[in-house]
Tab-separated table of N, CA and C in Angstrom:
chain	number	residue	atom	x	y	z
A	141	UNK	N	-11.809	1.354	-6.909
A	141	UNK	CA	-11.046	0.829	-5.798
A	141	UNK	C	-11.680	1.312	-4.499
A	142	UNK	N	-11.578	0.893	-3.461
A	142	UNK	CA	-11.857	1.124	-2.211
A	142	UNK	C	-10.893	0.824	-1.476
A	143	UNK	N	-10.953	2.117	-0.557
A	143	UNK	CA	-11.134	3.241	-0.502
A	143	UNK	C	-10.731	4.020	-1.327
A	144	UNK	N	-11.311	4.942	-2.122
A	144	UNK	CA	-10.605	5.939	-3.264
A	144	UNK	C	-11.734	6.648	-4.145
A	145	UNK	N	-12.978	6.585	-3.454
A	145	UNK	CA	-13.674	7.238	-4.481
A	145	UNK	C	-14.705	7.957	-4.143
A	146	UNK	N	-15.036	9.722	-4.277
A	146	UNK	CA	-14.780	9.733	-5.853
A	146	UNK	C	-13.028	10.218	-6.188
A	147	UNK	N	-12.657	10.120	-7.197
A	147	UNK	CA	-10.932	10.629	-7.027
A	147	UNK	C	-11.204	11.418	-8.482
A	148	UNK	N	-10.469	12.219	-8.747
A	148	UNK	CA	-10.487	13.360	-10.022
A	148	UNK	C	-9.135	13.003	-10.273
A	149	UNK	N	-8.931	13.338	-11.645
A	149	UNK	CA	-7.236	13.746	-11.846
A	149	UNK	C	-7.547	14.374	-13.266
A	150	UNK	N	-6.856	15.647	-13.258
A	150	UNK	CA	-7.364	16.205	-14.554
A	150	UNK	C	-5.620	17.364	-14.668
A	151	UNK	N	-5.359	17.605	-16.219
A	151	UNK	CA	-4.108	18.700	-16.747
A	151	UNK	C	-4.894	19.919	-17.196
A	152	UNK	N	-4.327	21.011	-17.023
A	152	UNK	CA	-4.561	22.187	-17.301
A	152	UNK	C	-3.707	22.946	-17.737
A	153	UNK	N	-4.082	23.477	-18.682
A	153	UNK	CA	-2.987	24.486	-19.934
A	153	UNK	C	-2.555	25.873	-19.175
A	154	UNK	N	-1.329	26.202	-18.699
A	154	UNK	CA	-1.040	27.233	-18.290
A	154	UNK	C	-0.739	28.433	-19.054
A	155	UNK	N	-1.084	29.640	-18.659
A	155	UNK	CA	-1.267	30.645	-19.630
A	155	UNK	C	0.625	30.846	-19.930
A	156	UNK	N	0.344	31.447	-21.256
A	156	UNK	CA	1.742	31.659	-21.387
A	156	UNK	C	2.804	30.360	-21.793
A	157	UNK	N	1.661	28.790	-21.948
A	157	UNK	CA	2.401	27.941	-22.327
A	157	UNK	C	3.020	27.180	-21.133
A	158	UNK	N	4.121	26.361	-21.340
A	158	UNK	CA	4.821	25.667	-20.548
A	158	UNK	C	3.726	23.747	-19.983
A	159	UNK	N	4.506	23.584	-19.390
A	159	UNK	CA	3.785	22.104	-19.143
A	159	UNK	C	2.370	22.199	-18.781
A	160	UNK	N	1.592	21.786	-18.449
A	160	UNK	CA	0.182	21.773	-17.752
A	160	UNK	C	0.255	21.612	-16.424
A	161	UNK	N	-0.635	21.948	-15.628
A	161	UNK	CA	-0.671	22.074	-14.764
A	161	UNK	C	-1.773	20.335	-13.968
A	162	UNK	N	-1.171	19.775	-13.138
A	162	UNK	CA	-1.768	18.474	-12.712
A	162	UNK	C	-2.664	18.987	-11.789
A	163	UNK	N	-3.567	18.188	-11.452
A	163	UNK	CA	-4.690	18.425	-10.440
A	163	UNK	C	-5.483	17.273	-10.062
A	164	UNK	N	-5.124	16.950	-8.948
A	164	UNK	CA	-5.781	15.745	-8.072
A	164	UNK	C	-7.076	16.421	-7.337
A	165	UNK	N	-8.366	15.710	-7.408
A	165	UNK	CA	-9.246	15.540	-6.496
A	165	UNK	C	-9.512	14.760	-5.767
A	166	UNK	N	-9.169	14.728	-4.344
A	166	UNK	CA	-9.099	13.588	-3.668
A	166	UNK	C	-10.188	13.532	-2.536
A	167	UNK	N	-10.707	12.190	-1.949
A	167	UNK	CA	-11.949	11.929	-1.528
A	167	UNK	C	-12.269	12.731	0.236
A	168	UNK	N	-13.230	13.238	0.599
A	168	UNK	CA	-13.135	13.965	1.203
A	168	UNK	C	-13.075	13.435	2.817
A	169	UNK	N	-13.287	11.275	2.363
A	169	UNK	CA	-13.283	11.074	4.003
A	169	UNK	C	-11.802	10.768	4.119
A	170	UNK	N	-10.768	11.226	5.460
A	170	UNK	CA	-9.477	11.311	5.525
A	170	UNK	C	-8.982	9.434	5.231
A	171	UNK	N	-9.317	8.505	5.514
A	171	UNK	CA	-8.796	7.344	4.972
A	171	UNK	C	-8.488	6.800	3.567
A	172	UNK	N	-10.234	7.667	3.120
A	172	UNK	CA	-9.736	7.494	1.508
A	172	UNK	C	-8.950	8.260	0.953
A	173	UNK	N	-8.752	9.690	1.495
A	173	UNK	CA	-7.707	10.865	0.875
A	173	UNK	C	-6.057	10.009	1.322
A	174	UNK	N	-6.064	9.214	2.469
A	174	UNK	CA	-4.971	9.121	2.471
A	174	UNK	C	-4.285	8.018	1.840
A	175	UNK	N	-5.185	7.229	1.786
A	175	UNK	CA	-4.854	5.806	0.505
A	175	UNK	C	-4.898	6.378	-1.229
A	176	UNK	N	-5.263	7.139	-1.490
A	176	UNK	CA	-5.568	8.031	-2.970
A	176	UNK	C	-4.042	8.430	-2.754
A	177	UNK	N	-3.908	9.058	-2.074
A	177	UNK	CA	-2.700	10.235	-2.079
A	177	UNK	C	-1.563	9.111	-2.607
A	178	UNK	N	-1.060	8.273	-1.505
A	178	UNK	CA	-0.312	6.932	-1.321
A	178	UNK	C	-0.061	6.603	-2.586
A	179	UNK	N	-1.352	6.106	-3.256
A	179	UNK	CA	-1.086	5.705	-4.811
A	179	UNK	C	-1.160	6.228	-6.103
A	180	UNK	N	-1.500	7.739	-5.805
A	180	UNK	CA	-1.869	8.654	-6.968
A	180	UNK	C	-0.698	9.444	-7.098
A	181	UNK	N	-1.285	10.616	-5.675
A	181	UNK	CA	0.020	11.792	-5.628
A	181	UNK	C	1.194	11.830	-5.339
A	182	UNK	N	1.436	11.188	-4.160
A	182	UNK	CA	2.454	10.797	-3.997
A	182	UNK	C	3.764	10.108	-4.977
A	183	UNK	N	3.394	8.947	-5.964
A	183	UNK	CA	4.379	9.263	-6.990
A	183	UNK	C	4.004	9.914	-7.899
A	184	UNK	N	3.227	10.787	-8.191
A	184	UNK	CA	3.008	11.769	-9.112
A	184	UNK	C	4.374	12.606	-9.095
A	185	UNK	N	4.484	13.205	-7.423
A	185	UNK	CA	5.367	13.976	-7.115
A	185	UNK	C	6.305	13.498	-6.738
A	186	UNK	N	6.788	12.508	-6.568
A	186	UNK	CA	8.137	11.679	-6.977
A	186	UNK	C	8.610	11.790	-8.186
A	187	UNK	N	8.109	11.187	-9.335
A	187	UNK	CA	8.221	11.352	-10.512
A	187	UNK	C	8.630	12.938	-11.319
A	188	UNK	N	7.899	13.859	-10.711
A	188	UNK	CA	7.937	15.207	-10.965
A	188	UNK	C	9.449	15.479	-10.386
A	189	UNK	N	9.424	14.936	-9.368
A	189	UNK	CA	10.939	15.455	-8.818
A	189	UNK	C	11.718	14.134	-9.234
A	190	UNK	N	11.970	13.435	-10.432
A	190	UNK	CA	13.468	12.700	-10.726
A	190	UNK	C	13.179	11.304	-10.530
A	191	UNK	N	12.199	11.113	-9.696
A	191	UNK	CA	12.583	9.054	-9.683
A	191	UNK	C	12.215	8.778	-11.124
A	192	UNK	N	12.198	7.691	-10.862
A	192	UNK	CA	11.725	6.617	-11.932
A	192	UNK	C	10.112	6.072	-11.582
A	193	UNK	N	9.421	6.054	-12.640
A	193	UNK	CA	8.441	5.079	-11.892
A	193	UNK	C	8.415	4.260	-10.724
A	194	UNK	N	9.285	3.333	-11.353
A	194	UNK	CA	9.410	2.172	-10.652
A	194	UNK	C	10.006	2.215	-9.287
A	195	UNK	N	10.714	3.642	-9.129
A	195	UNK	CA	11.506	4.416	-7.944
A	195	UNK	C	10.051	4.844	-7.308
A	196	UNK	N	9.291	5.134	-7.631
A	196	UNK	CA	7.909	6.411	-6.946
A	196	UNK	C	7.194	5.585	-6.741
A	197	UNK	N	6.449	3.962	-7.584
A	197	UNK	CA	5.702	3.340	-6.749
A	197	UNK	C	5.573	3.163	-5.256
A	198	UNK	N	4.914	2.341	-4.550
A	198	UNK	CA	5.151	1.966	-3.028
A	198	UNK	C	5.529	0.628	-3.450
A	199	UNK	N	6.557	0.047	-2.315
A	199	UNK	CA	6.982	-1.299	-2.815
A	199	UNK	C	6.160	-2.401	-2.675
A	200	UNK	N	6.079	-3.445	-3.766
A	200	UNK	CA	4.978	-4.788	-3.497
A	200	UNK	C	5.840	-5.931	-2.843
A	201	UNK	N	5.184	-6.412	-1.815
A	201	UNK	CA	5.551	-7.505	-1.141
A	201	UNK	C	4.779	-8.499	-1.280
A	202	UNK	N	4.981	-9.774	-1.043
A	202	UNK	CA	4.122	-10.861	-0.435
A	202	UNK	C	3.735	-11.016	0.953
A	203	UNK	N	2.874	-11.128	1.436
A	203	UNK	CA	2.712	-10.879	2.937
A	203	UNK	C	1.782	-12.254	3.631
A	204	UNK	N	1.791	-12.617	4.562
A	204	UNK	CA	0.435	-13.772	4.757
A	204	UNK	C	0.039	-12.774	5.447
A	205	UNK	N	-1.618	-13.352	5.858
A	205	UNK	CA	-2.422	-12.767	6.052
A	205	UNK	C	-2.589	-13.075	7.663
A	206	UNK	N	-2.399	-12.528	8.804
A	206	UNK	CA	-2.593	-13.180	10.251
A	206	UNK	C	-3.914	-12.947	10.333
A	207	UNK	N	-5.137	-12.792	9.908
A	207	UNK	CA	-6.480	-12.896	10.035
A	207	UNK	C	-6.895	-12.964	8.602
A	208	UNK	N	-8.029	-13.210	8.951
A	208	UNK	CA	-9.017	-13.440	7.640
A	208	UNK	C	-9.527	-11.993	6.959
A	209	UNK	N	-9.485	-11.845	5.727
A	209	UNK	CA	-10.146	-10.274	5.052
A	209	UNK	C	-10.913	-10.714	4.221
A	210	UNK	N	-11.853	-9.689	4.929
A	210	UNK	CA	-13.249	-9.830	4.018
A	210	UNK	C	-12.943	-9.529	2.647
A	211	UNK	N	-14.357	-9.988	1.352
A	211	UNK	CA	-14.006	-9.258	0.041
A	211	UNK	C	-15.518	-8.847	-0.163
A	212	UNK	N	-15.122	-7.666	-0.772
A	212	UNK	CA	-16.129	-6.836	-1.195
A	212	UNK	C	-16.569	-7.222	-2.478
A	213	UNK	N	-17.555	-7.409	-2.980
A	213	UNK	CA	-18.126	-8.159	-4.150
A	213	UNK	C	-18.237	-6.693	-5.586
A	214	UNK	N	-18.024	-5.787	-5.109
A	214	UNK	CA	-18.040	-4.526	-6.195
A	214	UNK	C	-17.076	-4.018	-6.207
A	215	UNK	N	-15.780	-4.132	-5.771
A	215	UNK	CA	-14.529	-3.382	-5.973
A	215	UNK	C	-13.585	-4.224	-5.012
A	216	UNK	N	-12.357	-3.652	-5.824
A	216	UNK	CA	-10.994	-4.038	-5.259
A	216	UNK	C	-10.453	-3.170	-3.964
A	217	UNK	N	-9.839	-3.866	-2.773
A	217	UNK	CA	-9.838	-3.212	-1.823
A	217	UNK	C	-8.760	-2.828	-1.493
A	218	UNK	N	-7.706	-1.091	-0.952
A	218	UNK	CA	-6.747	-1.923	-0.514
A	218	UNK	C	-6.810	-1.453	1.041
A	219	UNK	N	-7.001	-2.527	2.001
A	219	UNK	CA	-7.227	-2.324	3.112
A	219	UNK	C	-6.112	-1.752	3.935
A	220	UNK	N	-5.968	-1.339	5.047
A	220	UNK	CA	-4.748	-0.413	5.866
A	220	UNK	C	-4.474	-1.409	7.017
A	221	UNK	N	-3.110	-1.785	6.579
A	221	UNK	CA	-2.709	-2.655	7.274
A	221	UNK	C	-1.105	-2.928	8.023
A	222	UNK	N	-0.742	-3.404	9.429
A	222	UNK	CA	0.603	-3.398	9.591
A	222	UNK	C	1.045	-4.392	9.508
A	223	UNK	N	2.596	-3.954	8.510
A	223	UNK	CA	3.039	-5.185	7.907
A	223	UNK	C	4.904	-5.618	8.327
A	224	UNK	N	4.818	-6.639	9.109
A	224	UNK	CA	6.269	-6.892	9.836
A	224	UNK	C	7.041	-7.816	9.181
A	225	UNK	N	8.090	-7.946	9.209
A	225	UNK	CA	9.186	-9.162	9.128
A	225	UNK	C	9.411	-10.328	10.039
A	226	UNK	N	8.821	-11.316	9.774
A	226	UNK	CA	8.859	-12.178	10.461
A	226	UNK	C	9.433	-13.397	10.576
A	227	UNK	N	10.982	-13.475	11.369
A	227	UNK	CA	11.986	-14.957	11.021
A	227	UNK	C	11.601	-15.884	11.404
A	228	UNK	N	11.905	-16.592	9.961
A	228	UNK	CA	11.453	-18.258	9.908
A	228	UNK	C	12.104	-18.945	11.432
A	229	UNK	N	13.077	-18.674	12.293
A	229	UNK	CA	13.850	-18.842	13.507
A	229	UNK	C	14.037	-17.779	14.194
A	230	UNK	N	12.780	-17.590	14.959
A	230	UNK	CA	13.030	-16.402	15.894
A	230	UNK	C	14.852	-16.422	16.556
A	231	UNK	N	15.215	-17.562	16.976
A	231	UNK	CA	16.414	-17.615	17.564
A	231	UNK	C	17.444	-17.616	16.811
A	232	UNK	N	16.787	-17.597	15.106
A	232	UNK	CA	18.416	-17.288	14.227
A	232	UNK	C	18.006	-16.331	13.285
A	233	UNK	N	17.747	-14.900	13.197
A	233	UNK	CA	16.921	-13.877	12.216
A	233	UNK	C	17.643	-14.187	10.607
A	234	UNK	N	18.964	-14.547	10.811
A	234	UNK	CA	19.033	-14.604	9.605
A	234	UNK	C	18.861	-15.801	8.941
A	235	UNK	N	18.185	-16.916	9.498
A	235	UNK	CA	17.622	-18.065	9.001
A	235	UNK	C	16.455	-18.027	7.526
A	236	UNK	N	15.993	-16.831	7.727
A	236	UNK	CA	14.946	-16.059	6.311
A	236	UNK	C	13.810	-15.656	7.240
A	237	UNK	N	12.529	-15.804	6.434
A	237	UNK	CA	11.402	-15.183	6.920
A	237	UNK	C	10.523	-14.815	5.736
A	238	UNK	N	9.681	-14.133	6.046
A	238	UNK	CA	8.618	-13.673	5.568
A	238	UNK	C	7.730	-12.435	6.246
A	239	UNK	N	7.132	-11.654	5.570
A	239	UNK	CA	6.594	-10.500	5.440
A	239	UNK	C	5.061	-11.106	6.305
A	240	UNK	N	4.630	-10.182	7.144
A	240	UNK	CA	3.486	-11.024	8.095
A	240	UNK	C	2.152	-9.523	7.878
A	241	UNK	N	1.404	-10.022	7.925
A	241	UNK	CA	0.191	-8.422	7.589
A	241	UNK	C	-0.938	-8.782	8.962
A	242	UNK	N	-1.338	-7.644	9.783
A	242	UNK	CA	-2.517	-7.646	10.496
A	242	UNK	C	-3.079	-6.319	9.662
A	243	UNK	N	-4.785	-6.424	9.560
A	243	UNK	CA	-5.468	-5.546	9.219
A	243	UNK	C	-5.580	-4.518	10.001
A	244	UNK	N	-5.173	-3.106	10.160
A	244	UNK	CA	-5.797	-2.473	11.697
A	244	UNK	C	-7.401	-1.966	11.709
A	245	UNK	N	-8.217	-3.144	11.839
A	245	UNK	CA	-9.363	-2.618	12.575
A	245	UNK	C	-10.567	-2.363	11.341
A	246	UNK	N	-11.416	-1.916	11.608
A	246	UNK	CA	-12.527	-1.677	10.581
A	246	UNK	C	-11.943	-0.519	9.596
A	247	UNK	N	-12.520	-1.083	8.102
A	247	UNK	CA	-11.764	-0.186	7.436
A	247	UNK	C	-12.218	0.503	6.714
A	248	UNK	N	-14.035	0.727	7.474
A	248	UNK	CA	-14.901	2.320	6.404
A	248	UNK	C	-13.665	3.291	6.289
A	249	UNK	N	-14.159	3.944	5.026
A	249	UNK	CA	-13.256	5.070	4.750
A	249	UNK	C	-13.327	6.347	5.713
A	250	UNK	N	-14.289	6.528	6.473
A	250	UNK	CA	-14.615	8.033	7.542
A	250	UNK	C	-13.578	7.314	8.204
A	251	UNK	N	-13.195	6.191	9.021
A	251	UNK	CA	-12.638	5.871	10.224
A	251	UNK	C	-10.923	6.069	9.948
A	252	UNK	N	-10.389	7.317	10.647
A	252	UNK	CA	-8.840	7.401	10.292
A	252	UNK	C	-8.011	6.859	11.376
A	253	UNK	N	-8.736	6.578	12.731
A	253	UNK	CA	-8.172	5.409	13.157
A	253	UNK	C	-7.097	4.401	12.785
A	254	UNK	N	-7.896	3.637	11.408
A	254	UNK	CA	-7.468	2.736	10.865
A	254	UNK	C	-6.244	3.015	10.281
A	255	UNK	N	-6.125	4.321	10.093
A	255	UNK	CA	-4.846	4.813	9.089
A	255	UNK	C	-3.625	4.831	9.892
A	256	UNK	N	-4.099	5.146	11.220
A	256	UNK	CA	-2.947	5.169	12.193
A	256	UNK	C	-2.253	4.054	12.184
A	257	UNK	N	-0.806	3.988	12.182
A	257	UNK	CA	0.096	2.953	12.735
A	257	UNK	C	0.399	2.441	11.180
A	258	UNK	N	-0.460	2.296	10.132
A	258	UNK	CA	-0.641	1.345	9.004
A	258	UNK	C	0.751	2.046	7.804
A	259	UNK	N	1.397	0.421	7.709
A	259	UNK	CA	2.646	1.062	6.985
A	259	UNK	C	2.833	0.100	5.641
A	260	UNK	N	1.043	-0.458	5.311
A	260	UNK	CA	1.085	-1.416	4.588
A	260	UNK	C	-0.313	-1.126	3.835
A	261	UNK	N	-0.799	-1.533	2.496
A	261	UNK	CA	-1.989	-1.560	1.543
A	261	UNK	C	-2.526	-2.977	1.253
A	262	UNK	N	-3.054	-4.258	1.757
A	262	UNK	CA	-3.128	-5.385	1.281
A	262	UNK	C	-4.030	-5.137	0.307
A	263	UNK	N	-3.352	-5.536	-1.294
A	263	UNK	CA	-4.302	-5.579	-2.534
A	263	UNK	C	-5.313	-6.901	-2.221
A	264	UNK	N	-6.213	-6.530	-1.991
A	264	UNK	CA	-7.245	-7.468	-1.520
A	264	UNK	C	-8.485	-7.125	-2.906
A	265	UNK	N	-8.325	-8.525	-3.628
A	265	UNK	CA	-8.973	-8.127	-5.045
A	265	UNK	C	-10.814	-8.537	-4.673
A	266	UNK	N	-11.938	-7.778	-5.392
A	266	UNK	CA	-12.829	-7.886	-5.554
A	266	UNK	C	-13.621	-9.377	-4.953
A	267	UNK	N	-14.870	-9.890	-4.606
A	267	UNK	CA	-15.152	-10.867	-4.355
A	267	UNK	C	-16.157	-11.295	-3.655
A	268	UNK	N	-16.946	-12.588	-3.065
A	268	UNK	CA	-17.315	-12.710	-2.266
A	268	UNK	C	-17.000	-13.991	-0.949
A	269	UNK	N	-17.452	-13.519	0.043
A	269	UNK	CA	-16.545	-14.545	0.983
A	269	UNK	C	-15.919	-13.617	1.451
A	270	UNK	N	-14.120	-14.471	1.735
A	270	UNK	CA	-13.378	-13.935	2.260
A	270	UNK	C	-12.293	-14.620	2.062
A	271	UNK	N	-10.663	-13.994	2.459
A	271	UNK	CA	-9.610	-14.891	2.187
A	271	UNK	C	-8.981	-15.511	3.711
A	272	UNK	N	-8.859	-16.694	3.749
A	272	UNK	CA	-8.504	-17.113	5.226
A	272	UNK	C	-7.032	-16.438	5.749
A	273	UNK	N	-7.247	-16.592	6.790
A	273	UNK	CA	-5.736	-16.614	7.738
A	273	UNK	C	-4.555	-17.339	6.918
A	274	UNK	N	-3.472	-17.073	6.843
A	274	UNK	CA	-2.633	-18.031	6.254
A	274	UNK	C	-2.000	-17.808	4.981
A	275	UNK	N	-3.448	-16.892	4.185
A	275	UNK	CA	-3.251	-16.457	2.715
A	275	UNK	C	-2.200	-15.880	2.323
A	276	UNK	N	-1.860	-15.988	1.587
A	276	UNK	CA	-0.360	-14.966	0.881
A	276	UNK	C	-1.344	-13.798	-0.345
A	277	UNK	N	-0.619	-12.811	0.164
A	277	UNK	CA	-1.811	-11.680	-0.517
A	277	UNK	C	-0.967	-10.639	-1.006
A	278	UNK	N	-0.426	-9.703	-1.890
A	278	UNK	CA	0.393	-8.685	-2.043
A	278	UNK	C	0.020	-7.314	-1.048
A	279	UNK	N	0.864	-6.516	-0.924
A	279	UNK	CA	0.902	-5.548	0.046
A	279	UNK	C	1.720	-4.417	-0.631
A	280	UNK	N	1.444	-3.295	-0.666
A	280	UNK	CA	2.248	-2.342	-1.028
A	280	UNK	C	2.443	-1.179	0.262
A	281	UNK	N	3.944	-1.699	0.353
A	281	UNK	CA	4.664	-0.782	1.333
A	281	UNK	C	4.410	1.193	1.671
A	282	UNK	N	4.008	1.510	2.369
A	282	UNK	CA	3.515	2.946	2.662
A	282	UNK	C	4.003	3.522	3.092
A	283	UNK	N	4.317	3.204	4.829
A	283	UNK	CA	5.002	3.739	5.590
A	283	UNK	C	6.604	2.877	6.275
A	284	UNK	N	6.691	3.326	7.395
A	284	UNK	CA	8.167	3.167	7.824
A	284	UNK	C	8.407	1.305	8.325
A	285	UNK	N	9.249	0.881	7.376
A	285	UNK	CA	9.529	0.107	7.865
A	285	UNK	C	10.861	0.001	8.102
A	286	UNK	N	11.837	0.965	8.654
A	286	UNK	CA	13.068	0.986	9.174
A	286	UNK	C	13.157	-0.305	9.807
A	287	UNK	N	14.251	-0.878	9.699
A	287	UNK	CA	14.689	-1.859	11.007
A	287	UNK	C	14.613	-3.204	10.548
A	288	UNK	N	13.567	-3.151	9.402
A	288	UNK	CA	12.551	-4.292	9.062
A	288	UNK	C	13.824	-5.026	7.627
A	289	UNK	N	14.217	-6.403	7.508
A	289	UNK	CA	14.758	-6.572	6.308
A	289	UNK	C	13.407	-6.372	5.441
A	290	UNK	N	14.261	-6.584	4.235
A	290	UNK	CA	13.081	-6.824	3.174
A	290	UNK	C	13.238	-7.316	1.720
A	291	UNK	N	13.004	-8.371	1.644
A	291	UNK	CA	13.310	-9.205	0.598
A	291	UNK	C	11.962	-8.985	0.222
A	292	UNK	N	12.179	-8.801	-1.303
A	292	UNK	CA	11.034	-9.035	-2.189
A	292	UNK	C	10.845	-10.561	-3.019
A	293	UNK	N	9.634	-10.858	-2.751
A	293	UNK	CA	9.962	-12.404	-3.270
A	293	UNK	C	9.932	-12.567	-4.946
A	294	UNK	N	10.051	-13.511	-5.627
A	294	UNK	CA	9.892	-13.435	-7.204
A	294	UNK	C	8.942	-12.908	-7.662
A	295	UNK	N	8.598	-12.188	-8.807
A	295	UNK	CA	7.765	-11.588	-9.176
A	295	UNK	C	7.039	-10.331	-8.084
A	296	UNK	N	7.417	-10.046	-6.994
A	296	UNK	CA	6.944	-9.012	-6.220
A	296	UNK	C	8.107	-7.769	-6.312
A	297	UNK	N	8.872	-6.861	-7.123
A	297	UNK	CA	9.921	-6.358	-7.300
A	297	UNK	C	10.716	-6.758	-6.841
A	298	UNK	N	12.090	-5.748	-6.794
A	298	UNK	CA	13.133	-5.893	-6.722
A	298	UNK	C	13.861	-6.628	-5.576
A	299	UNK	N	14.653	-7.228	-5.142
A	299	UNK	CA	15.324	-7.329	-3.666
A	299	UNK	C	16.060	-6.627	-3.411
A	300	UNK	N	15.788	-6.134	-2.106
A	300	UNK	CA	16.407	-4.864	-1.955
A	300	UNK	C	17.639	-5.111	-0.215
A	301	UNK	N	18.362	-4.215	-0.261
A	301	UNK	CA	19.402	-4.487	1.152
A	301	UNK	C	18.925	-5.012	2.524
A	302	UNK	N	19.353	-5.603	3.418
A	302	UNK	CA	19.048	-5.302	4.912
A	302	UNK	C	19.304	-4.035	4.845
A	303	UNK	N	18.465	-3.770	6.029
A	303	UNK	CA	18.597	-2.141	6.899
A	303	UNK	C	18.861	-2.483	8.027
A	304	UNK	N	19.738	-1.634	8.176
A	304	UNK	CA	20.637	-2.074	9.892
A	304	UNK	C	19.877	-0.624	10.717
């Protein structure tokens, strides 16, 4: 995946018995450590503390794409991206909507720039070319989207409440 590599994950036998001990190696430029973390450790340690899987994932959305994303022809990407709610009737919000994605910016893994602001992962699969403007692409939720409804569409999990 890109950004994410190289990534380690290895268990270790603690003396005296008891569970093993987990151990993440994570990549040393801060964009890729922080997209690794997102999808590795982070519910690692959810899970460790009580969710459910399916509780510790990041949530998958459908999102269109407001620009075009490149594809990388040797790996799957997930690029750092901000991802809004956007009503089908600006003048009636609860008319519906849809989930809207901008990429922030170039997305080498050294550049943490990119990480800033980004409260979104567009699974942007392997390829060459690119996917146009317009595209409907999955996204897995990262950071804060307070404020934001969020309907998950079919097959993208659960539907979940407005947030007031």
């Amino acid at each position: 995946m890109k950004p994410g590599k190289p990534l380690t994950f290895a268990t270790l036998p603690r003396d005296g018995g008891g569970p093993p001990m987990l151990v993440f190696g994570l990549p040393g430029n801060p964009a890729s450590a922080a997209v690794t973390f997102s999808l590795t450790v982070g519910p690692a340690i959810a899970v460790l503390s009580g969710r459910t899987k399916e509780e510790a994932l990041p949530r998958r959305v459908h999102v269109t794409l407001e620009e075009a994303a490149p594809l990388d022809p040797a790996r799957p990407e997930y690029c750092r991206a901000v991802a809004r709610w956007a009503a089908a009737d600006p003048g009636n919000p609860a008319a519906g909507g849809g989930w809207r994605a901008t990429r922030t910016g170039n997305q080498i893994s050294s550049r943490l720039a990119s990480a800033r602001g980004a409260n979104a992962l567009l699974e942007i699969p392997r390829g060459s070319g690119s996917i146009p403007a317009g595209s409907i692409v999955t996204a897995l939720l990262v950071g804060d989207v307070r404020g934001m409804p969020v309907r998950a569409e079919e097959g993208c999990g659960p539907t979940v409440a407005l947030h007031e």
